[in-house]
């Protein structure tokens, strides 16, 4: 009995009630308003300098997509009428020393990868290659093809990049590596790419969301409401990158506070640290350690298990939440007592359920911001492994949408947009070409 009571006590820490959801929606609206007005806010509300595509855009582009440990390079051919082809694609792992070393080395590495791709015939015309650069970090843009990195997220710490124009840095590296024939025509956040890729084929798409290693969203805003920037043109629309990973008005547990304190960017990306794939396993590891210390798991034995930060990943969490305990072998755990299984499963599920419900509340907030009475249909293009792979994740988001919006939640459609960010960046480059 004691243990069963404890399960509820521990999982309850991660419960997101309908009242919490209402608070998140309210908090989003006040922070969005402040961010758009240029007042201090945990939501940066970054203008993208580009409107939603029409679906008629055409052209051939190279797309470079840097957002996490994987780098993707694609040749994209937009054929119009919402049709496109991807004649070639490369995926490269970004070595840890490039992510966390000198910025120049990171950008030289990107340039080398582009050159190698072009050399393999990934792209035809070497005289003038137009590159759409998906750079999935908070970037303050001044034009569609220029933008300063505000702060690294997701474990990147390469020096000399924060505060710099990343288009300039990549252009310099391209020249240094003898690839000056590549011209960067658009700088795009991955959420913006995801929205653009979905909107290219579906006119009702007005929101792009990433739920993967990191998390974030963008949406279509009226330029008149972006009061912090003058001269964006009256009566028009522009995609705005919320950088919602940094949203801070959330009820946190002591585990969240400790994880944040020990992270490379304390005090930043608080929502991301409760929601995204990079952190959920680590959060679970910390709870498991606490349960062990309380003598509630593994009978208080094996005290030296689960000691390595970030060794327990979201893939382990997914397995356990689906009752697959084999993954624990690498943590030195063989046979589990029934009570241990129940506690572990419930904790993992509670942590992921909380992630999805916070994400759902955030989606609801943005939809209600665009259309308070939800008179229209809104398609949300979503990419990222959490959404795609974690069992039951989309259903939890829908549950939160229903809590926030009631029956009108049906107006908000969640649509997978797998690997949309690279294709979408090419679409954005074409929108700009046509402007
Ligand atoms: C970044 C965002 C990005 C998101 C998803 C966050 O850490 O700050 O710019 O869109 O991750 O990749």
Short mmCIF file of C-alpha atoms and ligand atoms in Angstrom, two decimals:
data_model
loop_
_atom_site.label_atom_id
_atom_site.label_comp_id
_atom_site.label_asym_id
_atom_site.label_seq_id
_atom_site.Cartn_x
_atom_site.Cartn_y
_atom_site.Cartn_z
CA UNK A 1 0.00 0.00 0.00
CA UNK A 2 2.77 2.40 0.91
CA UNK A 3 4.32 1.95 -2.51
CA UNK A 4 1.06 2.38 -4.40
CA UNK A 5 0.37 5.60 -2.50
CA UNK A 6 3.87 6.72 -3.44
CA UNK A 7 3.27 6.13 -7.15
CA UNK A 8 0.46 8.65 -7.14
CA UNK A 9 2.43 11.05 -5.02
CA UNK A 10 5.34 11.02 -7.46
CA UNK A 11 3.40 10.98 -10.71
CA UNK A 12 1.14 13.72 -9.32
CA UNK A 13 4.12 16.06 -9.44
CA UNK A 14 3.90 15.94 -13.22
CA UNK A 15 0.14 16.32 -13.50
CA UNK A 16 -1.08 19.14 -15.77
CA UNK A 17 -4.67 19.92 -14.81
CA UNK A 18 -7.21 21.79 -16.96
CA UNK A 19 -6.61 24.78 -14.66
CA UNK A 20 -2.85 24.58 -15.36
CA UNK A 21 -3.67 24.52 -19.07
CA UNK A 22 -5.81 27.64 -18.75
CA UNK A 23 -2.91 29.33 -16.93
CA UNK A 24 -0.46 28.38 -19.68
CA UNK A 25 -2.81 29.76 -22.36
CA UNK A 26 -3.22 33.02 -20.40
CA UNK A 27 0.53 33.25 -19.80
CA UNK A 28 1.23 32.71 -23.50
CA UNK A 29 -1.16 35.47 -24.51
CA UNK A 30 0.38 38.04 -22.19
CA UNK A 31 3.94 37.06 -23.15
CA UNK A 32 3.11 37.03 -26.89
CA UNK A 33 1.66 40.52 -26.59
CA UNK A 34 4.71 41.82 -24.75
CA UNK A 35 7.12 40.07 -27.14
CA UNK A 36 5.40 41.57 -30.20
CA UNK A 37 5.58 45.02 -28.61
CA UNK A 38 9.30 44.65 -27.89
CA UNK A 39 8.76 44.59 -24.12
CA UNK A 40 10.64 42.14 -21.87
CA UNK A 41 9.10 38.70 -22.39
CA UNK A 42 10.15 35.07 -22.27
CA UNK A 43 8.68 34.75 -25.80
CA UNK A 44 11.00 36.46 -28.27
CA UNK A 45 8.42 36.63 -31.10
CA UNK A 46 10.99 36.88 -33.91
CA UNK A 47 9.77 38.17 -37.31
CA UNK A 48 10.86 35.95 -40.21
CA UNK A 49 10.49 38.61 -42.94
CA UNK A 50 8.53 36.23 -45.06
CA UNK A 51 4.84 35.53 -45.66
CA UNK A 52 3.12 32.21 -46.08
CA UNK A 53 3.74 30.50 -49.45
CA UNK A 54 0.98 30.19 -52.04
CA UNK A 55 1.88 26.76 -53.36
CA UNK A 56 2.72 28.14 -56.81
CA UNK A 57 6.42 28.80 -56.06
CA UNK A 58 8.94 27.13 -58.34
CA UNK A 59 12.72 26.80 -58.58
CA UNK A 60 15.69 24.67 -57.74
CA UNK A 61 17.49 25.18 -54.44
CA UNK A 62 20.01 23.67 -52.14
CA UNK A 63 18.83 23.39 -48.53
CA UNK A 64 21.11 23.07 -45.53
CA UNK A 65 19.38 22.08 -42.31
CA UNK A 66 21.25 22.44 -39.01
CA UNK A 67 19.21 21.91 -35.91
CA UNK A 68 20.78 19.28 -33.72
CA UNK A 69 23.31 16.51 -33.98
CA UNK A 70 22.26 15.74 -37.55
CA UNK A 71 22.94 17.96 -40.50
CA UNK A 72 20.87 17.48 -43.64
CA UNK A 73 21.63 18.75 -47.12
CA UNK A 74 19.01 18.48 -49.81
CA UNK A 75 18.58 19.41 -53.43
CA UNK A 76 14.97 20.56 -53.75
CA UNK A 77 13.01 21.16 -56.94
CA UNK A 78 9.78 23.05 -56.49
CA UNK A 79 7.45 22.35 -59.37
CA UNK A 80 4.52 24.60 -58.36
CA UNK A 81 0.96 23.48 -57.57
CA UNK A 82 2.24 22.19 -54.24
CA UNK A 83 4.49 19.60 -55.92
CA UNK A 84 8.21 19.15 -55.28
CA UNK A 85 11.03 16.66 -55.84
CA UNK A 86 14.13 15.89 -53.81
CA UNK A 87 16.70 14.58 -56.32
CA UNK A 88 19.42 14.16 -53.66
CA UNK A 89 19.81 14.22 -49.92
CA UNK A 90 22.70 13.74 -47.49
CA UNK A 91 22.64 13.29 -43.74
CA UNK A 92 25.78 13.91 -41.71
CA UNK A 93 26.38 13.66 -37.97
CA UNK A 94 27.84 16.88 -36.55
CA UNK A 95 30.84 15.86 -34.43
CA UNK A 96 30.58 16.92 -30.77
CA UNK A 97 33.83 18.91 -30.98
CA UNK A 98 32.34 21.05 -33.78
CA UNK A 99 29.15 21.70 -31.75
CA UNK A 100 31.09 22.70 -28.68
CA UNK A 101 34.40 24.00 -30.11
CA UNK A 102 35.26 27.10 -32.12
CA UNK A 103 32.43 28.62 -34.14
CA UNK A 104 34.70 29.00 -37.17
CA UNK A 105 35.30 25.24 -37.17
CA UNK A 106 31.57 24.53 -37.02
CA UNK A 107 30.86 26.77 -40.02
CA UNK A 108 33.88 25.45 -41.94
CA UNK A 109 32.46 21.97 -41.38
CA UNK A 110 29.09 23.08 -42.81
CA UNK A 111 30.86 24.57 -45.84
CA UNK A 112 32.84 21.35 -46.39
CA UNK A 113 29.63 19.31 -46.28
CA UNK A 114 27.97 21.61 -48.84
CA UNK A 115 31.01 21.37 -51.08
CA UNK A 116 31.08 17.57 -50.84
CA UNK A 117 27.37 17.43 -51.65
CA UNK A 118 27.74 19.74 -54.66
CA UNK A 119 30.77 17.70 -55.77
CA UNK A 120 28.71 14.51 -55.82
CA UNK A 121 26.39 16.14 -58.33
CA UNK A 122 23.82 16.88 -55.65
CA UNK A 123 23.23 20.14 -57.44
CA UNK A 124 23.63 21.00 -61.12
CA UNK A 125 24.58 24.60 -61.86
CA UNK A 126 27.85 25.30 -60.03
CA UNK A 127 27.95 28.89 -61.24
CA UNK A 128 25.27 30.18 -58.96
CA UNK A 129 23.87 27.83 -56.35
CA UNK A 130 21.08 29.29 -54.24
CA UNK A 131 21.14 27.97 -50.70
CA UNK A 132 18.31 28.08 -48.17
CA UNK A 133 19.82 27.80 -44.70
CA UNK A 134 17.67 26.26 -41.97
CA UNK A 135 19.29 27.29 -38.72
CA UNK A 136 17.21 26.06 -35.80
CA UNK A 137 18.28 28.37 -33.01
CA UNK A 138 16.91 31.71 -31.79
CA UNK A 139 17.99 34.19 -34.43
CA UNK A 140 17.03 37.85 -34.66
CA UNK A 141 16.55 38.53 -38.34
CA UNK A 142 16.83 41.93 -39.98
CA UNK A 143 16.08 40.55 -43.44
CA UNK A 144 15.12 37.16 -44.77
CA UNK A 145 18.78 36.50 -45.60
CA UNK A 146 20.46 37.88 -42.47
CA UNK A 147 20.20 37.16 -38.78
CA UNK A 148 22.13 37.24 -35.54
CA UNK A 149 22.22 34.22 -33.23
CA UNK A 150 20.82 35.41 -29.89
CA UNK A 151 21.82 32.42 -27.81
CA UNK A 152 22.68 28.78 -28.41
CA UNK A 153 20.24 26.08 -27.27
CA UNK A 154 20.12 22.23 -27.32
CA UNK A 155 23.65 21.76 -25.99
CA UNK A 156 25.47 23.77 -28.72
CA UNK A 157 28.14 26.06 -27.27
CA UNK A 158 30.47 26.83 -30.24
CA UNK A 159 32.31 30.04 -29.43
CA UNK A 160 32.20 33.31 -31.36
CA UNK A 161 28.76 32.73 -32.85
CA UNK A 162 26.34 34.28 -30.35
CA UNK A 163 25.68 37.87 -31.39
CA UNK A 164 27.03 37.24 -34.92
CA UNK A 165 25.23 37.09 -38.26
CA UNK A 166 25.19 33.39 -39.10
CA UNK A 167 24.72 34.06 -42.82
CA UNK A 168 27.95 36.07 -42.77
CA UNK A 169 29.75 33.31 -40.89
CA UNK A 170 28.64 30.66 -43.36
CA UNK A 171 29.40 32.89 -46.37
CA UNK A 172 32.94 33.44 -45.07
CA UNK A 173 33.45 29.72 -44.53
CA UNK A 174 32.11 28.94 -48.00
CA UNK A 175 34.61 31.40 -49.52
CA UNK A 176 37.45 30.01 -47.42
CA UNK A 177 36.65 26.52 -48.65
CA UNK A 178 36.43 27.60 -52.31
CA UNK A 179 32.66 27.44 -52.53
CA UNK A 180 32.03 31.15 -53.12
CA UNK A 181 29.63 30.17 -55.93
CA UNK A 182 27.04 29.26 -53.26
CA UNK A 183 24.73 32.18 -52.44
CA UNK A 184 22.67 32.09 -49.24
CA UNK A 185 19.27 33.48 -50.20
CA UNK A 186 17.20 32.65 -47.10
CA UNK A 187 17.77 32.04 -43.41
CA UNK A 188 14.95 30.03 -41.90
CA UNK A 189 14.09 28.61 -38.49
CA UNK A 190 13.02 24.93 -38.67
CA UNK A 191 9.51 25.80 -37.46
CA UNK A 192 9.18 28.30 -40.31
CA UNK A 193 10.43 25.68 -42.76
CA UNK A 194 7.91 23.18 -41.39
CA UNK A 195 5.04 25.67 -41.73
CA UNK A 196 6.15 26.57 -45.27
CA UNK A 197 6.46 22.93 -46.36
CA UNK A 198 2.97 22.12 -45.08
CA UNK A 199 1.41 25.37 -46.34
CA UNK A 200 2.89 24.68 -49.81
CA UNK A 201 0.37 21.85 -50.13
CA UNK A 202 -2.30 22.90 -47.63
CA UNK A 203 -3.62 26.47 -47.51
CA UNK A 204 -5.15 26.02 -44.05
CA UNK A 205 -1.73 25.52 -42.46
CA UNK A 206 -0.85 28.55 -40.38
CA UNK A 207 1.32 27.05 -37.67
CA UNK A 208 4.55 25.04 -37.65
CA UNK A 209 5.68 23.12 -34.57
CA UNK A 210 8.79 21.12 -33.71
CA UNK A 211 8.64 18.52 -30.96
CA UNK A 212 11.99 16.78 -31.14
CA UNK A 213 15.39 17.36 -29.57
CA UNK A 214 14.22 20.93 -29.04
CA UNK A 215 10.79 22.47 -29.24
CA UNK A 216 9.38 25.61 -30.79
CA UNK A 217 6.61 27.00 -33.00
CA UNK A 218 5.82 29.70 -35.51
CA UNK A 219 2.52 31.08 -36.83
CA UNK A 220 1.15 33.58 -39.30
CA UNK A 221 0.75 37.04 -37.75
CA UNK A 222 -0.74 40.29 -39.04
CA UNK A 223 2.15 42.70 -39.61
CA UNK A 224 0.13 45.48 -37.92
CA UNK A 225 0.34 43.53 -34.66
CA UNK A 226 4.17 43.28 -34.78
CA UNK A 227 4.45 46.71 -33.20
CA UNK A 228 8.11 46.37 -32.22
CA UNK A 229 9.12 46.75 -35.89
CA UNK A 230 7.93 49.58 -38.01
CA UNK A 231 7.73 49.46 -41.77
CA UNK A 232 6.75 45.83 -42.17
CA UNK A 233 3.89 46.94 -44.39
CA UNK A 234 0.32 47.51 -43.29
CA UNK A 235 -2.38 44.98 -44.04
CA UNK A 236 0.08 42.19 -44.65
CA UNK A 237 1.04 38.98 -42.92
CA UNK A 238 4.34 37.58 -41.74
CA UNK A 239 5.44 34.34 -40.17
CA UNK A 240 6.62 34.92 -36.58
CA UNK A 241 8.90 32.52 -34.71
CA UNK A 242 7.73 32.37 -31.09
CA UNK A 243 10.80 30.62 -29.65
CA UNK A 244 8.35 29.02 -27.24
CA UNK A 245 11.04 26.79 -25.75
CA UNK A 246 11.99 29.79 -23.63
CA UNK A 247 8.48 30.31 -22.17
CA UNK A 248 8.97 30.67 -18.44
CA UNK A 249 5.55 30.99 -16.76
CA UNK A 250 5.27 27.33 -15.78
CA UNK A 251 4.82 25.42 -12.55
CA UNK A 252 8.08 23.52 -12.11
CA UNK A 253 9.07 20.63 -9.85
CA UNK A 254 12.36 20.57 -7.91
CA UNK A 255 13.60 18.09 -10.57
CA UNK A 256 13.06 20.69 -13.30
CA UNK A 257 14.87 23.31 -11.26
CA UNK A 258 17.86 21.00 -10.66
CA UNK A 259 18.09 19.93 -14.30
CA UNK A 260 18.04 23.59 -15.34
CA UNK A 261 20.67 24.56 -12.78
CA UNK A 262 23.05 21.85 -14.07
CA UNK A 263 22.46 22.62 -17.78
CA UNK A 264 24.78 24.71 -20.00
CA UNK A 265 22.09 27.46 -20.18
CA UNK A 266 20.55 27.88 -16.70
CA UNK A 267 17.47 30.06 -16.54
CA UNK A 268 16.83 29.73 -20.29
CA UNK A 269 14.59 27.44 -22.34
CA UNK A 270 12.48 26.45 -19.32
CA UNK A 271 9.56 25.09 -21.37
CA UNK A 272 11.98 23.24 -23.64
CA UNK A 273 13.53 21.56 -20.59
CA UNK A 274 10.09 20.26 -19.54
CA UNK A 275 8.93 19.26 -23.02
CA UNK A 276 11.62 18.35 -25.54
CA UNK A 277 13.37 15.08 -26.28
CA UNK A 278 16.81 16.24 -25.21
CA UNK A 279 15.67 16.56 -21.60
CA UNK A 280 12.85 14.10 -20.85
CA UNK A 281 15.12 11.09 -20.27
CA UNK A 282 17.38 13.16 -18.03
CA UNK A 283 14.40 14.33 -16.03
CA UNK A 284 13.28 10.71 -15.60
CA UNK A 285 16.81 9.72 -14.56
CA UNK A 286 16.77 12.33 -11.83
CA UNK A 287 13.39 11.13 -10.54
CA UNK A 288 14.60 7.51 -10.62
CA UNK A 289 17.67 8.49 -8.58
CA UNK A 290 15.45 10.21 -6.02
CA UNK A 291 13.18 7.16 -5.80
CA UNK A 292 16.22 4.96 -5.27
CA UNK A 293 17.51 7.25 -2.54
CA UNK A 294 14.12 7.07 -0.83
CA UNK A 295 14.33 3.28 -0.96
CA UNK A 296 11.25 3.12 -3.19
CA UNK A 297 12.92 1.56 -6.25
CA UNK A 298 15.09 -1.54 -6.61
CA UNK A 299 14.78 -2.09 -2.85
CA UNK A 300 17.31 0.61 -2.16
CA UNK A 301 20.10 -1.46 -3.73
CA UNK A 302 22.17 -0.59 -6.81
CA UNK A 303 22.86 2.91 -5.55
CA UNK A 304 25.50 3.54 -8.18
CA UNK A 305 23.09 3.04 -11.06
CA UNK A 306 21.69 5.85 -13.17
CA UNK A 307 24.50 8.19 -12.17
CA UNK A 308 25.57 9.41 -15.62
CA UNK A 309 23.78 12.59 -16.70
CA UNK A 310 21.95 12.30 -20.04
CA UNK A 311 22.74 8.55 -20.34
CA UNK A 312 19.04 7.76 -20.04
CA UNK A 313 17.46 9.01 -23.25
CA UNK A 314 14.00 9.52 -24.63
CA UNK A 315 14.31 6.18 -26.45
CA UNK A 316 14.63 4.43 -23.06
CA UNK A 317 11.66 6.38 -21.80
CA UNK A 318 9.57 5.30 -24.80
CA UNK A 319 10.53 1.66 -24.28
CA UNK A 320 9.64 1.66 -20.60
CA UNK A 321 6.39 3.51 -21.15
CA UNK A 322 5.54 0.67 -23.60
CA UNK A 323 6.40 -1.97 -20.95
CA UNK A 324 9.69 -2.95 -22.61
CA UNK A 325 12.16 -3.23 -19.73
CA UNK A 326 14.95 -4.89 -21.73
CA UNK A 327 16.53 -1.47 -22.27
CA UNK A 328 17.42 -1.34 -18.58
CA UNK A 329 20.04 -4.06 -19.02
CA UNK A 330 22.62 -1.45 -20.03
CA UNK A 331 22.01 0.30 -16.71
CA UNK A 332 22.81 -2.94 -14.93
CA UNK A 333 19.23 -3.85 -14.12
CA UNK A 334 18.07 -7.36 -14.90
CA UNK A 335 15.09 -8.70 -13.03
CA UNK A 336 12.60 -6.20 -11.80
CA UNK A 337 10.02 -6.59 -9.07
CA UNK A 338 6.44 -5.97 -10.10
CA UNK A 339 6.36 -2.83 -7.93
CA UNK A 340 9.47 -1.47 -9.63
CA UNK A 341 7.92 -2.01 -13.02
CA UNK A 342 4.77 -0.17 -12.07
CA UNK A 343 6.60 2.75 -10.55
CA UNK A 344 9.04 3.10 -13.46
CA UNK A 345 6.31 2.87 -16.07
CA UNK A 346 4.08 5.36 -14.32
CA UNK A 347 6.89 7.87 -13.82
CA UNK A 348 8.03 7.69 -17.45
CA UNK A 349 4.46 8.01 -18.68
CA UNK A 350 3.76 10.94 -16.38
CA UNK A 351 6.81 12.86 -17.58
CA UNK A 352 5.93 12.37 -21.24
CA UNK A 353 2.23 13.08 -20.64
CA UNK A 354 3.20 16.37 -19.00
CA UNK A 355 5.38 17.23 -22.01
CA UNK A 356 2.53 16.59 -24.45
CA UNK A 357 -0.05 18.46 -22.38
CA UNK A 358 2.17 21.54 -22.08
CA UNK A 359 2.77 21.37 -25.84
CA UNK A 360 -1.00 21.03 -26.40
CA UNK A 361 -1.71 24.04 -24.18
CA UNK A 362 0.85 26.04 -26.17
CA UNK A 363 -0.70 25.03 -29.52
CA UNK A 364 -4.13 26.00 -28.18
CA UNK A 365 -2.78 29.37 -27.02
CA UNK A 366 -1.37 30.20 -30.46
CA UNK A 367 -4.49 29.05 -32.32
CA UNK A 368 -6.71 31.14 -30.00
CA UNK A 369 -4.37 34.13 -30.45
CA UNK A 370 -4.78 33.99 -34.24
CA UNK A 371 -8.51 33.32 -34.14
CA UNK A 372 -10.05 33.83 -30.66
CA UNK A 373 -13.42 32.32 -31.59
CA UNK A 374 -11.89 29.63 -33.78
CA UNK A 375 -14.07 30.53 -36.74
CA UNK A 376 -11.61 28.98 -39.21
CA UNK A 377 -9.81 25.66 -39.54
CA UNK A 378 -6.15 25.70 -38.57
CA UNK A 379 -3.69 23.07 -39.69
CA UNK A 380 -0.60 22.68 -37.55
CA UNK A 381 2.35 21.09 -39.37
CA UNK A 382 4.34 19.16 -36.76
CA UNK A 383 7.72 17.51 -37.02
CA UNK A 384 10.02 15.85 -34.50
CA UNK A 385 10.61 12.42 -33.07
CA UNK A 386 8.59 12.96 -29.90
CA UNK A 387 5.45 13.66 -31.87
CA UNK A 388 6.21 11.04 -34.48
CA UNK A 389 7.49 8.14 -32.39
CA UNK A 390 6.33 8.36 -28.81
CA UNK A 391 3.25 6.15 -28.27
CA UNK A 392 0.16 8.21 -27.46
CA UNK A 393 1.89 11.61 -27.70
CA UNK A 394 -0.50 13.13 -30.31
CA UNK A 395 -3.51 11.89 -28.30
CA UNK A 396 -2.27 13.70 -25.18
CA UNK A 397 -1.84 16.90 -27.20
CA UNK A 398 -5.42 16.54 -28.42
CA UNK A 399 -6.60 16.03 -24.85
CA UNK A 400 -4.96 19.30 -23.82
CA UNK A 401 -6.44 21.08 -26.86
CA UNK A 402 -9.90 19.89 -25.82
CA UNK A 403 -9.32 21.07 -22.24
CA UNK A 404 -8.25 24.49 -23.49
CA UNK A 405 -10.66 25.04 -26.36
CA UNK A 406 -13.67 22.79 -25.69
CA UNK A 407 -15.58 21.45 -28.71
CA UNK A 408 -13.91 24.02 -30.98
CA UNK A 409 -10.66 22.10 -30.54
CA UNK A 410 -11.73 20.15 -33.65
CA UNK A 411 -10.90 23.22 -35.69
CA UNK A 412 -7.21 22.69 -34.89
CA UNK A 413 -5.79 19.82 -36.95
CA UNK A 414 -2.42 18.29 -36.09
CA UNK A 415 -0.65 17.08 -39.23
CA UNK A 416 2.73 15.34 -39.37
CA UNK A 417 5.19 17.24 -41.55
CA UNK A 418 8.14 14.87 -41.59
CA UNK A 419 11.47 16.46 -42.50
CA UNK A 420 9.60 19.53 -43.70
CA UNK A 421 12.14 22.06 -42.50
CA UNK A 422 14.62 21.63 -45.37
CA UNK A 423 11.98 21.51 -48.10
CA UNK A 424 10.21 24.43 -46.45
CA UNK A 425 13.39 26.49 -46.43
CA UNK A 426 13.56 26.05 -50.22
CA UNK A 427 9.91 27.12 -50.43
CA UNK A 428 10.75 30.24 -48.40
CA UNK A 429 13.69 30.97 -50.71
CA UNK A 430 11.26 30.77 -53.64
CA UNK A 431 8.73 33.04 -51.88
CA UNK A 432 11.50 35.59 -51.46
CA UNK A 433 12.58 35.21 -55.08
CA UNK A 434 8.99 35.96 -56.11
CA UNK A 435 8.55 38.97 -53.74
C1 LIG B 1 15.54 26.48 -30.79
C2 LIG B 1 14.52 26.82 -31.85
C3 LIG B 1 14.18 25.58 -32.65
C4 LIG B 1 13.77 24.44 -31.74
C5 LIG B 1 13.45 23.16 -32.49
C6 LIG B 1 15.09 25.28 -29.97
O1 LIG B 1 16.10 24.90 -29.08
O2 LIG B 1 15.76 27.58 -29.94
O3 LIG B 1 14.97 27.85 -32.69
O4 LIG B 1 13.13 25.89 -33.54
O5 LIG B 1 14.82 24.17 -30.82
O6 LIG B 1 14.52 22.69 -33.22
#
